Structure formats: C-alpha cells, structure tokens
Short mmCIF file of C-alpha atoms in Angstrom, two decimals:
data_model
loop_
_atom_site.label_atom_id
_atom_site.label_comp_id
_atom_site.label_asym_id
_atom_site.label_seq_id
_atom_site.Cartn_x
_atom_site.Cartn_y
_atom_site.Cartn_z
CA MET E 1 -8.07 44.15 -108.09
CA VAL E 2 -5.27 43.16 -105.35
CA LYS E 3 -6.27 46.21 -103.00
CA ASN E 4 -9.85 45.33 -103.37
CA SER E 5 -8.98 41.87 -102.82
CA PHE E 6 -7.87 43.17 -100.08
CA PHE E 7 -10.46 45.19 -98.99
CA ILE E 8 -12.90 42.85 -99.39
CA GLN E 9 -10.84 39.91 -96.69
CA SER E 10 -10.67 42.46 -94.52
CA TRP E 11 -14.00 43.90 -94.36
CA PHE E 12 -15.14 39.68 -93.85
CA GLU E 13 -12.26 39.16 -90.89
CA THR E 14 -13.73 42.36 -88.98
CA VAL E 15 -17.17 40.87 -90.03
CA ARG E 16 -16.55 37.16 -88.32
CA HIS E 17 -14.53 38.39 -85.27
CA LEU E 18 -16.89 40.87 -84.23
CA LEU E 19 -20.24 38.69 -84.98
CA PHE E 20 -19.33 35.05 -85.48
CA ASP E 21 -16.13 34.10 -83.46
CA SER E 22 -17.02 34.05 -79.51
CA LYS E 23 -13.75 32.75 -79.03
CA ASN E 24 -12.22 35.99 -79.60
CA LEU E 25 -13.26 38.36 -76.81
CA ASP E 26 -10.32 39.84 -75.71
CA GLU E 27 -9.79 43.93 -76.06
CA ASP E 28 -6.79 43.09 -77.97
CA SER E 29 -9.08 41.14 -80.72
CA ILE E 30 -11.81 43.50 -81.22
CA ARG E 31 -9.62 46.61 -82.40
CA LYS E 32 -7.82 44.44 -84.28
CA SER E 33 -10.62 43.40 -86.49
CA LEU E 34 -11.82 47.27 -85.76
CA MET E 35 -8.55 48.49 -87.19
CA TYR E 36 -9.72 46.37 -89.98
CA GLY E 37 -13.14 47.20 -90.94
CA ILE E 38 -12.35 51.10 -89.89
CA SER E 39 -9.38 51.35 -91.91
CA ALA E 40 -11.06 49.30 -94.93
CA ILE E 41 -13.95 51.96 -94.89
CA GLY E 42 -11.87 54.74 -94.91
CA ILE E 43 -9.28 53.71 -97.66
CA VAL E 44 -12.63 52.75 -100.36
CA PHE E 45 -14.13 56.56 -99.27
CA LEU E 46 -10.63 58.41 -99.80
CA ILE E 47 -10.12 56.75 -103.10
CA VAL E 48 -13.16 58.01 -104.00
CA LEU E 49 -13.20 61.14 -102.44
CA GLY E 50 -9.69 61.42 -104.39
CA THR E 51 -11.04 60.88 -107.40
CA VAL E 52 -13.14 63.35 -107.00
CA ALA E 53 -10.81 66.52 -105.90
CA VAL E 54 -8.81 65.15 -109.17
CA ILE E 55 -12.21 65.43 -111.27
CA GLN E 56 -12.39 69.14 -109.53
CA SER E 57 -8.89 70.13 -110.24
CA ASN E 58 -8.05 70.21 -105.86
CA ALA E 59 -5.01 68.31 -106.43
CA VAL E 60 -3.56 69.61 -102.31
CA LEU E 61 -7.08 67.22 -101.15
CA ALA E 62 -6.77 64.85 -104.24
CA THR E 63 -2.81 63.99 -103.08
CA LEU E 64 -3.29 64.71 -99.14
CA ASP E 65 -6.46 61.37 -99.93
CA TYR E 66 -4.72 59.20 -101.86
CA SER E 67 -1.16 59.82 -98.94
CA ALA E 68 -4.00 59.01 -96.72
CA ALA E 69 -5.20 55.69 -98.04
CA LEU E 70 -2.08 54.58 -98.83
CA LEU E 71 -0.56 55.23 -95.10
CA LEU E 72 -3.95 53.59 -93.88
CA LEU E 73 -3.05 50.38 -96.39
CA SER E 74 0.15 50.36 -95.19
CA LEU E 75 -0.42 50.40 -92.10
CA LEU E 76 -3.01 47.32 -92.56
CA PHE E 77 -0.45 45.04 -94.31
CA LEU E 78 2.22 45.74 -91.17
CA LEU E 79 -1.10 44.63 -88.94
CA ARG E 80 -1.00 41.48 -90.70
CA ILE E 81 2.37 40.72 -91.43
CA LYS E 82 4.45 41.31 -87.76
CA GLY E 83 0.94 42.31 -85.89
CA TYR E 84 2.05 45.86 -84.20
CA LEU E 85 -2.23 46.62 -82.71
CA ILE E 86 -1.11 49.23 -80.66
CA PHE E 87 1.26 51.52 -82.36
CA CYS E 88 -1.05 50.57 -86.34
CA ILE E 89 -3.87 51.78 -84.51
CA ASN E 90 -1.96 55.25 -83.11
CA THR E 91 -0.61 56.15 -86.19
CA GLY E 92 -4.30 55.02 -87.85
CA VAL E 93 -5.91 57.64 -85.19
CA LEU E 94 -3.26 60.31 -85.61
CA ILE E 95 -3.67 59.96 -89.09
CA MET E 96 -7.48 60.71 -89.30
CA PHE E 97 -6.56 63.46 -87.17
CA VAL E 98 -4.46 65.52 -88.85
CA LEU E 99 -6.36 64.69 -92.34
CA PHE E 100 -9.14 65.34 -90.88
CA LEU E 101 -8.13 69.00 -89.21
CA TYR E 102 -6.67 69.59 -92.93
CA LEU E 103 -10.45 69.15 -94.30
CA PHE E 104 -11.78 71.60 -91.39
CA ILE E 105 -9.08 74.57 -91.93
CA SER E 106 -9.49 74.04 -96.25
CA GLY E 107 -13.13 73.27 -96.29
CA GLY E 108 -12.71 70.61 -98.87
CA VAL E 109 -14.08 71.10 -102.30
CA THR E 110 -17.18 72.90 -102.21
CA GLY E 111 -16.90 73.66 -98.41
CA THR E 112 -18.70 71.52 -96.35
CA ALA E 113 -15.63 69.18 -95.72
CA PHE E 114 -16.06 69.99 -91.90
CA LEU E 115 -19.01 67.55 -91.84
CA TRP E 116 -16.70 64.81 -91.51
CA SER E 117 -15.35 65.87 -88.63
CA TYR E 118 -18.43 64.53 -86.49
CA THR E 119 -17.07 60.79 -87.59
CA TYR E 120 -13.52 61.63 -86.03
CA PRO E 121 -14.68 61.28 -82.32
CA LEU E 122 -16.32 57.43 -83.13
CA PHE E 123 -13.23 56.27 -84.57
CA ALA E 124 -10.61 57.86 -82.01
CA PHE E 125 -13.97 55.95 -79.14
CA PHE E 126 -13.82 52.85 -80.76
CA LEU E 127 -10.16 52.18 -81.99
CA LEU E 128 -8.81 53.66 -78.51
CA GLY E 129 -11.45 53.29 -76.74
CA SER E 130 -13.52 55.47 -73.48
CA ARG E 131 -10.22 56.50 -72.53
CA ARG E 132 -7.56 57.93 -74.69
CA GLY E 133 -10.57 58.57 -77.13
CA ILE E 134 -11.72 61.05 -75.34
CA VAL E 135 -8.34 62.42 -74.87
CA PHE E 136 -7.72 62.52 -78.68
CA SER E 137 -11.00 63.58 -79.50
CA SER E 138 -11.10 66.78 -77.24
CA ALA E 139 -7.83 67.68 -78.97
CA PHE E 140 -9.18 67.19 -82.23
CA PHE E 141 -12.52 70.12 -80.90
CA MET E 142 -10.21 72.12 -79.67
CA ALA E 143 -8.27 72.43 -82.76
CA CYS E 144 -11.21 72.63 -84.48
CA CYS E 145 -12.57 75.60 -82.20
CA ALA E 146 -8.60 77.26 -82.19
CA VAL E 147 -9.83 77.12 -86.47
CA MET E 148 -12.63 78.37 -86.15
CA ILE E 149 -11.81 81.63 -84.03
CA ILE E 150 -8.86 82.37 -86.37
CA ASP E 151 -10.81 82.16 -88.89
CA LEU E 152 -13.91 84.46 -88.05
CA ASN E 153 -11.17 87.20 -86.05
CA SER E 154 -9.43 86.66 -89.54
CA SER E 155 -10.26 88.75 -92.31
CA MET E 156 -9.27 86.87 -95.25
CA ILE E 157 -10.33 82.94 -94.76
CA ASN E 158 -13.87 83.47 -93.93
CA LEU E 159 -14.59 79.92 -94.18
CA TYR E 160 -16.50 79.52 -91.62
CA ASP E 161 -19.78 82.55 -89.94
CA LEU E 162 -21.02 82.99 -86.05
CA ASN E 163 -24.23 80.95 -86.89
CA LEU E 164 -22.40 78.32 -87.59
CA VAL E 165 -19.36 77.97 -84.63
CA LEU E 166 -22.48 78.40 -82.35
CA ARG E 167 -24.21 74.98 -83.84
CA PHE E 168 -20.73 73.43 -84.89
CA ILE E 169 -20.19 72.91 -80.65
CA PRO E 170 -22.42 71.71 -79.16
CA SER E 171 -23.60 69.41 -81.70
CA PHE E 172 -19.76 68.50 -81.80
CA THR E 173 -19.42 67.89 -77.66
CA VAL E 174 -23.37 65.63 -78.10
CA VAL E 175 -21.25 63.68 -80.59
CA ILE E 176 -18.30 63.57 -78.47
CA LEU E 177 -20.45 62.51 -75.51
CA PHE E 178 -22.45 60.26 -77.11
CA SER E 179 -18.98 57.96 -77.87
CA LEU E 180 -17.85 58.17 -74.61
CA LEU E 181 -21.56 56.58 -73.84
CA TYR E 182 -21.48 54.12 -76.17
CA GLU E 183 -18.12 52.97 -75.32
CA THR E 184 -18.44 53.09 -71.98
CA TYR E 185 -21.36 50.52 -72.67
CA ARG E 186 -19.22 48.64 -74.74
CA GLU E 187 -16.22 48.47 -72.85
CA THR E 188 -18.83 47.77 -69.38
CA SER E 189 -21.13 44.74 -71.86
CA HIS E 190 -17.89 43.17 -72.69
CA GLN E 191 -16.40 43.10 -69.52
CA ALA E 192 -19.75 41.78 -67.96
CA LEU E 193 -19.79 39.22 -71.41
CA VAL E 194 -15.96 38.18 -70.58
CA GLU E 195 -17.58 37.70 -66.98
CA SER E 196 -20.01 35.50 -67.91
CA LYS E 197 -18.01 33.35 -69.83
CA ASN E 198 -15.92 32.96 -67.61
CA ASN E 199 -18.11 31.90 -65.31
CA LEU E 200 -20.18 29.50 -67.79
CA GLU E 201 -16.16 28.13 -68.26
CA ARG E 202 -15.61 27.76 -64.60
CA LYS E 203 -19.13 26.21 -63.98
CA VAL E 204 -18.19 23.80 -67.35
CA THR E 205 -15.49 22.96 -65.62
CA GLU E 206 -16.53 22.30 -62.50
CA ARG E 207 -19.73 19.93 -63.62
CA THR E 208 -16.64 18.40 -65.90
CA GLY E 209 -14.59 17.54 -63.28
CA GLU E 210 -17.43 16.11 -61.73
CA LEU E 211 -18.57 13.93 -64.13
CA LEU E 212 -14.43 12.71 -64.24
CA ARG E 213 -14.62 11.65 -60.70
CA GLU E 214 -17.46 9.73 -61.25
CA VAL E 215 -16.06 8.24 -64.22
CA GLN E 216 -12.87 7.57 -62.21
CA HIS E 217 -14.78 6.51 -59.93
CA ARG E 218 -15.82 2.94 -62.40
CA GLN E 219 -13.23 2.93 -64.02
CA GLU E 220 -10.79 2.17 -60.92
CA LYS E 221 -10.86 -1.71 -60.99
CA GLU E 222 -10.94 -1.94 -65.08
CA LYS E 223 -7.90 0.60 -64.57
CA GLU E 224 -6.23 -1.76 -61.80
CA LEU E 225 -6.73 -4.74 -64.09
CA ARG E 226 -4.86 -3.22 -66.81
CA THR E 227 -1.96 -1.71 -65.00
CA SER E 228 -1.90 -5.29 -63.71
CA GLU E 229 -1.55 -6.90 -67.22
CA ALA E 230 1.19 -4.35 -67.95
CA ARG E 231 3.03 -5.12 -65.44
CA TYR E 232 2.71 -8.71 -66.21
CA ARG E 233 3.22 -8.13 -69.69
CA THR E 234 5.90 -5.78 -69.20
CA LEU E 235 7.88 -8.06 -67.15
CA TYR E 236 7.11 -11.34 -69.37
CA ASN E 237 8.49 -9.58 -73.21
CA ASN E 238 11.59 -7.81 -71.10
CA SER E 239 12.96 -10.87 -69.69
CA SER E 240 16.06 -11.65 -70.78
CA ASP E 241 15.13 -15.15 -71.46
CA GLY E 242 12.72 -16.24 -73.68
CA ILE E 243 9.86 -17.42 -72.46
CA CYS E 244 6.01 -19.51 -73.27
CA ILE E 245 3.25 -21.53 -71.72
CA VAL E 246 3.01 -24.97 -73.52
CA SER E 247 -0.35 -26.83 -73.07
CA VAL E 248 0.18 -30.91 -71.79
CA LEU E 249 -0.28 -31.65 -75.19
CA GLY E 250 3.00 -30.06 -76.51
CA ASN E 251 0.84 -26.63 -78.20
CA LEU E 252 2.21 -22.97 -77.93
CA LEU E 253 -0.43 -21.33 -75.98
CA SER E 254 2.07 -17.82 -75.82
CA VAL E 255 5.08 -17.07 -76.09
CA ASN E 256 7.18 -13.49 -75.38
CA MET E 257 9.21 -11.52 -77.44
CA PRO E 258 12.75 -12.97 -77.23
CA ILE E 259 11.70 -16.37 -78.62
CA CYS E 260 10.11 -14.46 -81.55
CA ASP E 261 13.26 -11.89 -81.91
CA ARG E 262 15.08 -15.29 -81.39
CA LEU E 263 13.52 -17.50 -83.90
CA GLY E 264 12.08 -15.04 -86.29
CA TYR E 265 8.58 -15.36 -86.11
CA THR E 266 6.14 -13.12 -84.74
CA GLU E 267 4.00 -13.91 -81.46
CA GLU E 268 0.87 -15.39 -83.88
CA GLU E 269 2.88 -17.66 -86.02
CA LEU E 270 4.40 -19.30 -83.54
CA LYS E 271 1.77 -20.21 -81.16
CA GLY E 272 -0.17 -22.35 -84.21
CA LYS E 273 2.82 -24.37 -83.78
CA LYS E 274 3.76 -27.36 -81.79
CA ILE E 275 6.94 -27.47 -79.47
CA GLU E 276 8.76 -30.71 -80.94
CA ASN E 277 8.52 -28.06 -84.73
CA ILE E 278 10.76 -25.53 -82.72
CA TYR E 279 13.40 -27.81 -81.33
CA THR E 280 15.56 -30.19 -81.56
CA LYS E 281 16.36 -34.13 -80.65
CA CYS E 282 19.38 -33.77 -78.33
CA ALA E 283 21.15 -37.27 -76.21
CA ALA E 284 19.11 -36.33 -73.16
CA GLY E 285 16.07 -37.05 -74.66
CA SER E 286 13.18 -34.96 -76.87
CA ILE E 287 11.06 -32.14 -75.69
CA LYS E 288 7.82 -34.51 -76.02
CA PHE E 289 9.32 -36.68 -73.21
CA LEU E 290 10.44 -32.98 -71.48
CA LEU E 291 7.10 -32.59 -71.17
CA GLU E 292 6.05 -36.14 -69.87
CA GLN E 293 8.14 -35.84 -66.73
CA VAL E 294 6.86 -32.57 -66.01
CA VAL E 295 3.00 -33.63 -65.94
CA ASP E 296 4.83 -36.60 -63.75
CA THR E 297 7.23 -34.15 -61.50
CA GLY E 298 5.90 -30.78 -61.65
CA HIS E 299 9.66 -30.09 -63.44
CA ALA E 300 11.92 -30.65 -65.41
CA ASN E 301 15.23 -29.10 -66.91
CA LEU E 302 16.90 -30.28 -70.68
CA GLU E 303 20.06 -29.05 -72.56
CA THR E 304 19.20 -29.08 -76.42
CA GLU E 305 19.01 -26.57 -79.13
CA GLN E 306 16.01 -24.22 -81.09
CA ILE E 307 15.78 -24.39 -84.99
CA ASN E 308 15.10 -20.18 -86.13
CA ARG E 309 13.29 -19.75 -89.30
CA SER E 310 16.83 -19.35 -90.92
CA GLY E 311 17.60 -23.28 -90.24
CA ASP E 312 20.05 -22.28 -87.73
CA HIS E 313 20.40 -24.16 -84.32
CA ILE E 314 20.58 -22.15 -81.46
CA PRO E 315 21.76 -24.04 -78.41
CA VAL E 316 19.25 -23.23 -75.19
CA GLU E 317 18.75 -24.56 -71.71
CA ILE E 318 15.17 -25.55 -71.00
CA ARG E 319 13.48 -25.37 -67.35
CA ALA E 320 10.04 -25.65 -66.96
CA GLN E 321 7.42 -26.17 -64.46
CA LEU E 322 3.36 -27.39 -63.83
CA ILE E 323 1.45 -24.32 -64.08
CA THR E 324 -2.61 -23.89 -64.26
CA VAL E 325 -3.68 -21.46 -66.92
CA ASP E 326 -7.89 -20.68 -67.73
CA ASN E 327 -7.65 -23.73 -64.87
CA GLU E 328 -6.46 -26.08 -66.87
CA PRO E 329 -2.54 -27.66 -66.51
CA SER E 330 0.00 -25.93 -68.33
CA VAL E 331 3.67 -25.79 -68.93
CA LEU E 332 5.72 -22.65 -68.39
CA CYS E 333 9.60 -23.37 -70.00
CA THR E 334 11.97 -20.85 -69.35
CA CYS E 335 14.56 -21.34 -71.82
CA ARG E 336 18.13 -19.31 -71.98
CA GLU E 337 20.55 -18.87 -75.03
CA ILE E 338 23.46 -21.01 -73.13
CA THR E 339 25.77 -19.76 -77.11
CA GLU E 340 28.17 -17.88 -75.20
CA ARG E 341 29.03 -20.53 -72.38
CA LYS E 342 29.46 -23.24 -74.74
CA ARG E 343 31.89 -20.93 -76.31
CA GLN E 344 33.38 -20.42 -73.36
CA GLU E 345 33.62 -24.28 -72.22
CA LYS E 346 34.97 -24.92 -76.26
CA GLU E 347 37.35 -22.30 -75.19
CA ASN E 348 38.29 -23.88 -71.61
CA LYS E 349 38.80 -27.15 -73.73
CA ASN E 350 40.92 -25.27 -76.64
CA LEU E 351 43.45 -24.14 -73.27
CA GLN E 352 43.61 -27.15 -71.54
CA GLU E 353 44.36 -29.08 -74.76
CA GLN E 354 47.02 -25.91 -74.70
CA LEU E 355 48.30 -26.28 -71.63
CA HIS E 356 48.68 -30.28 -72.58
CA ARG E 357 50.36 -29.97 -75.09
CA ALA E 358 53.01 -27.31 -73.43
CA SER E 359 53.56 -30.01 -70.62
CA LYS E 360 54.39 -32.57 -73.71
CA MET E 361 56.88 -29.70 -75.35
CA GLU E 362 58.15 -28.77 -71.61
CA ALA E 363 59.12 -32.32 -70.63
CA ILE E 364 60.31 -32.63 -74.22
CA GLY E 365 62.87 -29.58 -74.12
CA LEU E 366 63.88 -30.96 -70.46
CA MET E 367 64.80 -33.97 -73.13
CA ALA E 368 66.45 -32.55 -75.86
CA GLY E 369 68.44 -30.36 -73.76
CA GLY E 370 69.64 -33.55 -71.95
CA ILE E 371 70.22 -34.91 -75.24
CA ALA E 372 71.55 -31.70 -77.04
CA HIS E 373 74.77 -31.27 -73.89
CA ASP E 374 75.58 -34.73 -74.41
CA LEU E 375 75.51 -33.98 -77.77
CA ASN E 376 77.28 -30.82 -77.66
CA ASN E 377 80.60 -33.60 -75.57
CA ILE E 378 80.52 -35.55 -78.54
CA LEU E 379 80.27 -32.37 -81.60
CA ALA E 380 83.69 -30.86 -78.97
CA GLY E 381 86.07 -33.35 -80.54
CA VAL E 382 84.45 -33.51 -83.83
CA THR E 383 85.13 -29.62 -84.02
CA GLY E 384 87.73 -29.80 -81.91
CA TYR E 385 90.47 -32.05 -83.58
CA PRO E 386 89.66 -30.68 -86.95
CA GLU E 387 91.00 -27.16 -86.04
CA LEU E 388 94.34 -28.79 -84.24
CA MET E 389 95.37 -31.08 -86.90
CA LEU E 390 94.88 -27.90 -89.50
CA LEU E 391 97.42 -26.02 -87.27
CA GLY E 392 100.27 -28.62 -87.41
CA LEU E 393 99.44 -29.40 -91.41
CA PRO E 394 101.30 -27.07 -93.96
CA PRO E 395 98.99 -25.02 -95.78
CA ASP E 396 99.49 -27.14 -98.98
CA SER E 397 98.53 -31.05 -97.46
CA ASN E 398 95.54 -32.72 -99.43
CA LEU E 399 94.55 -32.97 -95.39
CA ARG E 400 93.35 -29.77 -95.23
CA LYS E 401 90.38 -29.41 -97.80
CA PRO E 402 88.29 -32.67 -96.13
CA LEU E 403 89.57 -31.91 -92.07
CA GLU E 404 88.31 -28.32 -92.85
CA ALA E 405 84.78 -30.26 -94.23
CA VAL E 406 84.85 -31.72 -91.35
CA LEU E 407 84.84 -28.50 -89.15
CA GLN E 408 82.71 -26.75 -90.77
CA SER E 409 79.72 -29.80 -90.64
CA GLY E 410 81.16 -30.32 -86.14
CA ARG E 411 80.10 -26.37 -86.65
CA ARG E 412 76.57 -26.77 -88.58
CA ALA E 413 75.76 -30.19 -86.34
CA ALA E 414 76.67 -27.49 -82.91
CA ALA E 415 74.31 -25.20 -84.74
CA VAL E 416 71.52 -27.50 -84.75
CA VAL E 417 72.04 -28.75 -82.10
CA THR E 418 71.42 -24.94 -80.50
CA GLU E 419 68.72 -24.94 -82.39
CA LEU E 420 67.20 -27.91 -81.11
CA LEU E 421 67.80 -25.93 -77.42
CA THR E 422 66.41 -23.00 -79.18
CA MET E 423 62.69 -24.43 -80.35
CA ALA E 424 62.28 -27.11 -77.13
CA ARG E 425 63.23 -24.64 -74.68
CA GLY E 426 61.54 -21.33 -76.88
CA VAL E 427 64.91 -19.23 -75.66
CA ALA E 428 65.02 -17.03 -78.61
CA SER E 429 68.46 -17.69 -80.78
CA VAL E 430 71.42 -15.25 -80.70
CA LYS E 431 71.22 -12.82 -83.79
CA GLU E 432 74.84 -11.71 -84.80
CA PRO E 433 75.46 -9.32 -87.97
CA HIS E 434 76.55 -11.43 -90.80
CA ASP E 435 77.19 -11.09 -94.40
CA CYS E 436 74.89 -12.53 -96.66
CA ASN E 437 76.55 -12.85 -99.29
CA LYS E 438 79.11 -14.99 -97.75
CA LEU E 439 75.86 -17.06 -96.10
CA ILE E 440 75.16 -18.18 -99.54
CA GLU E 441 78.34 -19.07 -100.23
CA GLU E 442 79.16 -20.76 -97.42
CA PHE E 443 75.94 -22.27 -97.94
CA LEU E 444 76.31 -23.44 -101.81
CA ALA E 445 79.49 -25.33 -100.04
CA THR E 446 78.17 -27.48 -97.60
CA PRO E 447 77.64 -31.11 -98.61
CA GLU E 448 73.88 -30.44 -98.06
CA ALA E 449 73.57 -28.00 -101.34
CA VAL E 450 76.02 -30.39 -103.13
CA LYS E 451 73.38 -33.09 -102.78
CA ILE E 452 70.92 -31.17 -103.70
CA LEU E 453 72.80 -30.23 -106.71
CA GLN E 454 73.94 -33.90 -107.52
CA ASP E 455 70.33 -34.87 -107.31
CA TYR E 456 68.55 -32.72 -110.06
CA PRO E 457 71.67 -32.65 -112.42
CA ASN E 458 69.41 -30.92 -114.87
CA VAL E 459 69.69 -27.42 -112.63
CA GLU E 460 71.82 -24.48 -112.93
CA VAL E 461 72.32 -22.43 -110.30
CA ILE E 462 73.45 -18.62 -111.15
CA LYS E 463 74.86 -16.49 -108.50
CA ARG E 464 73.67 -12.24 -108.71
CA LEU E 465 75.22 -10.90 -105.88
CA GLY E 466 75.00 -7.58 -105.24
CA LYS E 467 78.63 -5.61 -103.85
CA ASP E 468 76.92 -2.57 -101.51
CA THR E 469 74.15 -5.49 -99.26
CA GLY E 470 75.44 -4.51 -96.22
CA SER E 471 75.32 -6.48 -93.01
CA ILE E 472 72.03 -8.53 -91.97
CA MET E 473 71.24 -9.21 -88.02
CA CYS E 474 70.67 -12.89 -88.17
CA SER E 475 71.12 -16.26 -86.81
CA PRO E 476 73.51 -17.68 -89.53
CA ILE E 477 71.98 -21.84 -89.28
CA HIS E 478 68.21 -19.38 -89.43
CA ILE E 479 69.52 -18.25 -93.17
CA GLN E 480 70.89 -20.83 -94.59
CA LYS E 481 68.12 -23.66 -93.50
CA CYS E 482 65.76 -20.91 -95.65
CA ILE E 483 68.10 -20.58 -98.35
CA MET E 484 68.36 -24.59 -98.32
CA ASN E 485 64.56 -24.68 -98.62
CA LEU E 486 64.01 -22.47 -101.35
CA LEU E 487 66.61 -24.35 -103.28
CA LEU E 488 65.32 -27.48 -102.28
CA ASN E 489 61.43 -26.81 -103.52
CA ALA E 490 62.71 -25.49 -106.64
CA ALA E 491 64.86 -27.89 -107.61
CA GLU E 492 62.07 -30.07 -107.21
CA ALA E 493 59.64 -27.68 -108.65
CA ILE E 494 62.08 -27.73 -112.24
CA GLY E 495 61.73 -31.56 -111.69
CA ASP E 496 63.47 -33.53 -114.96
CA LYS E 497 63.12 -30.07 -117.36
CA THR E 498 65.92 -29.57 -119.38
CA GLU E 499 68.36 -26.42 -119.27
CA ALA E 500 66.25 -24.94 -116.14
CA CYS E 501 68.56 -22.42 -114.30
CA VAL E 502 67.80 -21.35 -110.33
CA GLU E 503 68.92 -18.02 -109.78
CA ILE E 504 69.96 -16.24 -105.88
CA ILE E 505 69.82 -12.55 -106.26
CA THR E 506 70.46 -11.03 -103.44
CA ASP E 507 69.91 -6.66 -103.35
CA ARG E 508 69.50 -3.87 -101.38
CA ARG E 509 66.09 -1.63 -102.03
CA ASN E 510 64.87 1.14 -100.60
CA LEU E 511 61.11 0.61 -99.67
CA ASN E 512 58.76 3.71 -100.66
CA GLU E 513 55.37 3.94 -98.76
CA ASP E 514 53.11 1.83 -101.31
CA ILE E 515 55.77 -0.73 -100.63
CA PHE E 516 56.49 -0.88 -96.64
CA ASP E 517 52.55 -0.12 -96.68
CA SER E 518 51.28 -3.42 -97.96
CA LEU E 519 54.23 -5.57 -96.34
CA ASN E 520 53.59 -3.80 -92.99
CA LEU E 521 57.03 -2.75 -92.72
CA CYS E 522 58.69 0.64 -91.25
CA SER E 523 60.71 2.32 -95.11
CA GLY E 524 64.01 2.57 -95.45
CA ASP E 525 66.82 -0.04 -96.93
CA TYR E 526 66.73 -3.58 -96.90
#
C-alpha cells in the first residue's frame, strides 16, 4: 500500500512539473520529474514482469526484475530525501542498461525480451540529455551487436538468427536517431521557451519600472509631507522634556510620549483633559494664571508639580510660549522634570547645615580645649597632693583609704576632661591593653557604682568573671562608662522589684562562621 501511494505521488508530481508548473523550466527540474515518472512506471512493470517470471518458474529473471525494481525504488527515496539528482539518474540508467542487456542475452521467458531494448534509448535520452544519451545508447547498441555476433557464431545458444539481426540493427539505429532528434528538438524548444520567458520577464520588469517611476513621481510630494511629519513626530516624541500644546482655554490639544510616560496616561486620554487636572496649584500661582500671562506677554515660566495617574506629585519647570496652530492661537508648553535638581538643592542645604554645625562644633572644641587646660591645671593639685600625702602615710593609717578615693576620683575627672577634648576636637582616644575584669572591679568600687546601688537597694550585683579572658585594647574610661550605663539601665528596668539581681559576666569565646558573619566580625577569639 505504501509503495502504491509512493508511485501515485511520484507520477502526479511528474505530471504537475511537466504540464502545470510553469516556474520550473530549468533542466534539473525536468530531469527530476522525468526520473520520478520513468522510474515509477519502470518499477510497476518490473514488479509485474517479475511476478510473471515467478509464475513461469524463471527464478533468475524474477530475481533480476525485483532487484531492479528495488534499486529504482531506493534511488527515488534517495532523490527525494537527499536530492542527489545526477547520481540517481546515472545509477538508474546504468541499472536499466544491465537489466536490458541481461534480457537481450537471456531472451526472457518466451525469447522476446529483446524487444525491451528499443525503450532504452528513450530512457537514456530523456534522462541524460542528447550528449550523454547518445553515448549510453551507442554503448548499449554495440553491446547488443556483440551479443548477436557471439550468438550467431556459437553452436550452443542460437537465440537469434541472421534474419532477426539484419532487422534489429537498422531498426535500433532508427530508434536512436529519432530519440536523438526528439531530445535535441526538446532541448532547443526548452531553451527557446526559457529565452522567451526571460524576454517576457525583462519586458515586464521594464514596464513595471516605468510604472514605478510614474507612481514615484506622483508620490514625491506625499513623501515629502510624510518625511516632514515623521521628522516632526520623531523630534516631538524623543525630546528629553515633556511637550504639550494647549488651547488658550486650557484644553490639551497634543502631548508627546515623555508626558504620557511620566503621567501614566495615553495620548488620547490626555487630549480630553483640562490642563488644570494634571497640575497642582503652587506658590507662584495656578497653571491658568500662566496661560493668561502667555496670552498677554507671549511667554511665561513657572515651577509647579504634575499629578500622575497614581496621585504622585512630580516637580516640573514649565516654559510656555504663544504659537499658532491651524490659524488658532495656542500655547506650547515645555515641561522639564526637576526632581533631581530639587534633590540636589536639598542635599546642598543639608551640607550647608552640616557645615554650620561643624563650625559650631569647632568653636565648641576650641572653647572646650581652653576649659580642659584650665581643668587639668586644677586637677593636677587634686591628683598630685593625695599622691604626695600617700607617700608619707604609714600603711595602716586611717587617712589612706579616703586619700586613695580622692586620687581615683581626680584621675577619673582627668579622664573625663580628656574625653571632652576627644569629642570636641574629633581626636581618637588612646587605646591601651587592659584587663576587663580589673576594669569591672575598679568601677564597682567607684562612688558612681556605690551611688547606683544605694539608690536601688533591692538590686544585687553578681559578678561572674572569667579567669582566662585575656587583655583588650580599649580606653578605660569608655569601658567603665559603658558598664555604668548598663548597670544603671538594668537597675532602672528592675525598679522596685524584690529579690532582683544584675549579673556582670565576662568570658572568652571563639566565634564560628555563622556568628561572625551575622556580626560582621572576623573569626577568632573574643
């Protein structure tokens, strides 16, 4: 069923190419169509003859017929899939050469198979053309003549007699000559048809060119108008500023794409709006006042805000000018967004305020520096005299403990003065290695810590200080102030609660990757 469908498709394709498809006038298309048609017909007859040979018990001839049909079918599939036209034609003609020569030698089932030889020149000339067709046909003719000469001189075969040979040679010569003449005529006619087609196409092209020139001449003015309009529209829509044309009554006549994109409307939606609907009223006046000013003076400027579809306000600067559109006075408004400029102005204002504050801080720093020097002179006596007095007191003196408290207070006051200088002048404080546990012990012995615990008698301070915490690089006064603030905050949070305690814990920890990534710290001991 598949073979029959393929034969029918090939046959109809041949007829369509040869009779109805006027576009395929080249030799390759004709050869391909002939290859399909002749091969399809040959396959059908070979299958029929092979079946007859099977019925007549001629296995060799049946095998040859079926093999030739299978080879031709393979060539058709190869031609259809790969398109190897020359190879398929040459192979097909060569297959027919071998098949017909075998039939000529064997005589077929009834001894009349040599009659098929008369069809070989037709195949050869139709498929190969006049030049190669005469070569293959002549070769086949000479092979047949050689077979007949051998047969006449042989005492074993005796398939052909002299009378048949004398009739076959001139008749086959006539078939070759008529096939040659027909193919030559066909090629000449095809060439003439191609030339006629080319001449006709050339004339059509020339006439079409004349008509196109006439049409082009008529369309020059329209093209100029379209070019001018396109140039205007391109400049209009690709402007960095929003442009709109407004009637003197405030109706939007035209808007460009930047305004549509900025406000979130289409051009058609904006054309039906009043200009007051997309602008807010500013300190300099409304947009309506701007139109009145343009009509009076011919131009005007205004800073205001546009309102987009979402209700957001966009600061813009409007420059308006009186123009004429369709013989009617109109207003051309150029709207430039000034959001960035407003932001820059705000940043400049903030920078000026920061500079002003920096100037005040500098003045405060100078003043604090002078005060700090005076305080240092005063504190020199507060810290110096107790040290001298402690040098002269015995270890078991009752005055030693009060003097040490005065000395520690003086030193802390000196540290506060140093910190005041650090904050006022922006100078980094000096950091030294200190034992964190010792700093905590010293703080808890200060009057400040004692005062906090006296104010909150219900709060108990529990120390859980690690033994191997190591030293830290710090400013002691900073650490003690941190501890003081933490203790005070904890005591205030506890308030009047009974049996409350505050734990002060120190420890040495090695931060793993999960912890130090979240704290933006390097891994290691802390």
